[in-house]
PDB file of C-alpha atoms in Angstrom:
ATOM      1  CA  ASP X   1       0.000   0.000   0.000  1.00 84.00           C
ATOM      2  CA  THR X   2       0.943   3.600  -0.411  1.00 93.00           C
ATOM      3  CA  VAL X   3       0.691   5.801   2.666  1.00 95.00           C
ATOM      4  CA  ARG X   4      -2.575   7.290   1.346  1.00 95.00           C
ATOM      5  CA  GLU X   5      -4.051   3.829   0.723  1.00 96.00           C
ATOM      6  CA  TYR X   6      -3.018   2.679   4.184  1.00 95.00           C
ATOM      7  CA  LEU X   7      -4.532   5.719   5.906  1.00 96.00           C
ATOM      8  CA  ALA X   8      -7.778   5.412   3.930  1.00 96.00           C
ATOM      9  CA  ASP X   9      -8.045   1.763   4.981  1.00 95.00           C
ATOM     10  CA  LEU X  10      -7.228   2.624   8.608  1.00 95.00           C
ATOM     11  CA  LEU X  11      -9.959   5.260   8.777  1.00 94.00           C
ATOM     12  CA  GLU X  12     -12.482   3.036   6.987  1.00 93.00           C
ATOM     13  CA  SER X  13     -11.756   0.153   9.387  1.00 90.00           C
ATOM     14  CA  GLN X  14     -13.509   1.959  12.253  1.00 85.00           C
ATOM     15  CA  PRO X  15     -16.989   2.727  10.905  1.00 83.00           C
ATOM     16  CA  GLU X  16     -19.571   4.600  12.925  1.00 82.00           C
ATOM     17  CA  PRO X  17     -20.702   4.116  15.664  1.00 86.00           C
ATOM     18  CA  LEU X  18     -17.237   2.862  16.719  1.00 83.00           C
ATOM     19  CA  ASP X  19     -15.484   5.934  18.022  1.00 86.00           C
ATOM     20  CA  VAL X  20     -12.078   4.685  19.220  1.00 91.00           C
ATOM     21  CA  PHE X  21      -9.217   3.594  17.017  1.00 93.00           C
ATOM     22  CA  SER X  22      -6.824   0.885  18.153  1.00 92.00           C
ATOM     23  CA  ILE X  23      -3.533   0.274  16.388  1.00 93.00           C
ATOM     24  CA  HIS X  24      -0.545  -1.932  17.068  1.00 93.00           C
ATOM     25  CA  VAL X  25       2.911  -0.392  16.991  1.00 93.00           C
ATOM     26  CA  TYR X  26       6.164  -2.307  16.611  1.00 92.00           C
ATOM     27  CA  GLY X  27       9.383  -0.709  15.483  1.00 93.00           C
ATOM     28  CA  ASN X  28      13.025   0.087  15.903  1.00 93.00           C
ATOM     29  CA  THR X  29      15.384   3.032  15.594  1.00 89.00           C
ATOM     30  CA  THR X  30      16.949   2.173  12.235  1.00 89.00           C
ATOM     31  CA  GLY X  31      14.455   0.251  10.085  1.00 88.00           C
ATOM     32  CA  LYS X  32      11.833   1.420   7.670  1.00 91.00           C
ATOM     33  CA  ASN X  33       8.172   0.486   7.640  1.00 87.00           C
ATOM     34  CA  GLU X  34       6.808  -1.460   4.691  1.00 87.00           C
ATOM     35  CA  VAL X  35       4.247   1.268   4.042  1.00 91.00           C
ATOM     36  CA  GLY X  36       5.879   4.116   2.163  1.00 90.00           C
ATOM     37  CA  GLY X  37       9.372   3.280   3.386  1.00 92.00           C
ATOM     38  CA  LEU X  38       8.906   5.645   6.321  1.00 93.00           C
ATOM     39  CA  GLY X  39      10.852   5.367   9.541  1.00 93.00           C
ATOM     40  CA  HIS X  40       8.831   3.750  12.314  1.00 94.00           C
ATOM     41  CA  ASP X  41       8.432   7.022  14.217  1.00 94.00           C
ATOM     42  CA  ASP X  42       7.233   8.884  11.114  1.00 95.00           C
ATOM     43  CA  PHE X  43       4.763   6.101  10.280  1.00 95.00           C
ATOM     44  CA  LEU X  44       3.415   6.218  13.844  1.00 96.00           C
ATOM     45  CA  ARG X  45       3.101  10.005  13.731  1.00 96.00           C
ATOM     46  CA  ILE X  46       1.077  10.066  10.481  1.00 96.00           C
ATOM     47  CA  ARG X  47      -1.331   7.481  11.873  1.00 96.00           C
ATOM     48  CA  ILE X  48      -1.824   9.580  15.006  1.00 97.00           C
ATOM     49  CA  HIS X  49      -2.497  12.663  12.899  1.00 97.00           C
ATOM     50  CA  ALA X  50      -4.964  10.822  10.637  1.00 96.00           C
ATOM     51  CA  VAL X  51      -6.961   9.534  13.614  1.00 95.00           C
ATOM     52  CA  ARG X  52      -6.878  12.972  15.218  1.00 94.00           C
ATOM     53  CA  ALA X  53      -8.218  14.474  11.948  1.00 94.00           C
ATOM     54  CA  ALA X  54     -11.058  11.930  12.161  1.00 92.00           C
ATOM     55  CA  ARG X  55     -11.833  13.389  15.610  1.00 92.00           C
ATOM     56  CA  ALA X  56     -11.480  10.102  17.446  1.00 92.00           C
ATOM     57  CA  PRO X  57      -9.385   8.931  20.375  1.00 92.00           C
ATOM     58  CA  LEU X  58      -6.517   6.557  19.698  1.00 93.00           C
ATOM     59  CA  PHE X  59      -5.537   3.547  21.791  1.00 93.00           C
ATOM     60  CA  ILE X  60      -2.195   1.874  21.170  1.00 93.00           C
ATOM     61  CA  GLY X  61      -3.312  -1.684  21.841  1.00 90.00           C
ATOM     62  CA  GLU X  62       0.144  -3.206  21.510  1.00 90.00           C
ATOM     63  CA  LEU X  63       3.534  -1.531  21.723  1.00 91.00           C
ATOM     64  CA  GLY X  64       6.646  -3.587  21.118  1.00 90.00           C
ATOM     65  CA  GLN X  65      10.186  -3.351  19.858  1.00 91.00           C
ATOM     66  CA  THR X  66      11.799  -5.148  16.949  1.00 90.00           C
ATOM     67  CA  ASP X  67      15.514  -5.566  16.216  1.00 89.00           C
ATOM     68  CA  PRO X  68      17.152  -5.182  18.583  1.00 91.00           C
ATOM     69  CA  HIS X  69      14.486  -6.954  20.578  1.00 88.00           C
ATOM     70  CA  PHE X  70      14.013  -6.335  24.278  1.00 86.00           C
ATOM     71  CA  GLN X  71      16.294  -9.242  25.147  1.00 85.00           C
ATOM     72  CA  GLN X  72      19.200  -7.546  23.348  1.00 89.00           C
ATOM     73  CA  ASP X  73      18.351  -3.960  24.311  1.00 91.00           C
ATOM     74  CA  GLY X  74      18.183  -3.512  28.063  1.00 89.00           C
ATOM     75  CA  GLN X  75      17.572   0.204  27.546  1.00 93.00           C
ATOM     76  CA  ALA X  76      14.577  -0.353  25.227  1.00 93.00           C
ATOM     77  CA  LEU X  77      15.696   2.670  23.232  1.00 95.00           C
ATOM     78  CA  TRP X  78      13.051   2.614  20.524  1.00 95.00           C
ATOM     79  CA  THR X  79      10.162   1.788  22.843  1.00 95.00           C
ATOM     80  CA  ARG X  80      11.050   4.629  25.196  1.00 96.00           C
ATOM     81  CA  SER X  81      11.347   6.920  22.168  1.00 96.00           C
ATOM     82  CA  ALA X  82       7.937   5.762  20.946  1.00 96.00           C
ATOM     83  CA  ILE X  83       6.411   6.487  24.363  1.00 96.00           C
ATOM     84  CA  ASP X  84       7.955   9.957  24.219  1.00 97.00           C
ATOM     85  CA  LEU X  85       6.389  10.492  20.780  1.00 97.00           C
ATOM     86  CA  LEU X  86       2.996   9.201  21.927  1.00 96.00           C
ATOM     87  CA  ASP X  87       3.167  11.444  24.975  1.00 96.00           C
ATOM     88  CA  ALA X  88       4.114  14.503  22.889  1.00 96.00           C
ATOM     89  CA  GLU X  89       1.278  13.773  20.451  1.00 96.00           C
ATOM     90  CA  GLY X  90      -1.274  13.486  23.258  1.00 92.00           C
ATOM     91  CA  VAL X  91      -2.059   9.762  23.001  1.00 92.00           C
ATOM     92  CA  SER X  92      -3.078   8.990  26.554  1.00 84.00           C
ATOM     93  CA  LEU X  93      -3.684   5.243  26.464  1.00 90.00           C
ATOM     94  CA  ILE X  94      -1.076   2.686  25.435  1.00 90.00           C
ATOM     95  CA  ALA X  95      -0.424  -0.943  26.284  1.00 88.00           C
ATOM     96  CA  LEU X  96       2.956  -2.638  26.158  1.00 84.00           C
ATOM     97  CA  TRP X  97       2.972  -6.105  24.635  1.00 77.00           C
ATOM     98  CA  VAL X  98       3.064  -8.246  27.766  1.00 72.00           C
ATOM     99  CA  TRP X  99       1.639 -11.621  26.789  1.00 71.00           C
ATOM    100  CA  HIS X 100       4.393 -14.128  27.404  1.00 75.00           C
ATOM    101  CA  PHE X 101       4.251 -16.823  24.800  1.00 82.00           C
ATOM    102  CA  PRO X 102       7.376 -19.019  25.091  1.00 84.00           C
ATOM    103  CA  TRP X 103       7.978 -18.811  21.347  1.00 83.00           C
ATOM    104  CA  GLN X 104       8.267 -15.000  21.676  1.00 81.00           C
ATOM    105  CA  ASP X 105      10.989 -15.015  24.350  1.00 78.00           C
ATOM    106  CA  LYS X 106      13.629 -14.200  21.761  1.00 77.00           C
ATOM    107  CA  ASP X 107      11.576 -11.383  20.251  1.00 77.00           C
ATOM    108  CA  PHE X 108       8.918  -9.394  22.079  1.00 78.00           C
ATOM    109  CA  ASN X 109       8.682 -10.624  25.662  1.00 77.00           C
ATOM    110  CA  ILE X 110       9.965  -8.373  28.428  1.00 81.00           C
ATOM    111  CA  PRO X 111      11.475 -10.898  30.855  1.00 75.00           C
ATOM    112  CA  ASN X 112      10.513  -8.822  33.916  1.00 79.00           C
ATOM    113  CA  GLY X 113      10.469  -5.235  35.068  1.00 81.00           C
ATOM    114  CA  ALA X 114      13.950  -5.518  36.576  1.00 86.00           C
ATOM    115  CA  ALA X 115      15.344  -6.450  33.153  1.00 86.00           C
ATOM    116  CA  GLN X 116      14.042  -3.172  31.685  1.00 91.00           C
ATOM    117  CA  PRO X 117      14.397  -0.547  34.435  1.00 94.00           C
ATOM    118  CA  GLN X 118      14.516   2.484  32.120  1.00 95.00           C
ATOM    119  CA  LEU X 119      11.438   1.330  30.244  1.00 93.00           C
ATOM    120  CA  MET X 120       9.544   0.663  33.471  1.00 92.00           C
ATOM    121  CA  GLU X 121      10.466   4.152  34.714  1.00 94.00           C
ATOM    122  CA  ARG X 122       9.218   5.714  31.462  1.00 94.00           C
ATOM    123  CA  VAL X 123       5.968   3.756  31.746  1.00 92.00           C
ATOM    124  CA  ARG X 124       5.600   4.980  35.341  1.00 90.00           C
ATOM    125  CA  GLN X 125       6.095   8.580  34.213  1.00 93.00           C
ATOM    126  CA  PHE X 126       3.545   8.142  31.424  1.00 92.00           C
ATOM    127  CA  ASN X 127       1.052   6.644  33.876  1.00 90.00           C
ATOM    128  CA  ASP X 128       1.638   9.472  36.337  1.00 89.00           C
ATOM    129  CA  THR X 129       0.676  11.898  33.579  1.00 90.00           C
ATOM    130  CA  TYR X 130      -2.425  10.120  32.297  1.00 87.00           C
ATOM    131  CA  ALA X 131      -3.726   7.853  35.069  1.00 83.00           C
ATOM    132  CA  ASP X 132      -5.172   8.896  38.388  1.00 72.00           C
ATOM    133  CA  THR X 133      -3.080   6.343  40.245  1.00 61.00           C
ATOM    134  CA  GLU X 134      -3.481   7.964  43.669  1.00 66.00           C
ATOM    135  CA  THR X 135      -7.241   7.312  43.763  1.00 60.00           C
ATOM    136  CA  GLY X 136      -7.160   4.176  41.641  1.00 56.00           C
ATOM    137  CA  ASN X 137      -9.296   5.772  38.902  1.00 55.00           C
ATOM    138  CA  GLU X 138      -7.575   4.811  35.685  1.00 52.00           C
TER     139      GLU X 138
END
């Protein structure tokens, strides 16, 4: 697909009365996305802007990192960068990929919070901004 074809399909995939978009986001700092050859951050940003233009909230239903995967990148550089981008763009609900299927250990699984301290701290900061964690109203 071209970028325009992809965005048209994305917007058409959430017909009325559905009023929330959910997308999955996986990426890395160096690769290009199959759609339009854009960097992963640029591809994420144009999807955010398209959904915003449709006047709908956006939920990032899965957020994960590809090469280097979490197992090889203890700093989770791209994922933290993606959270920064999502925060700057005003996306207030995201979910890290946390289902632990044994066959994904080498790719997407985060072994535990202690293995990714910088990522867990960034998630905490994001939650402090968008979730009412003191009263439990999230």
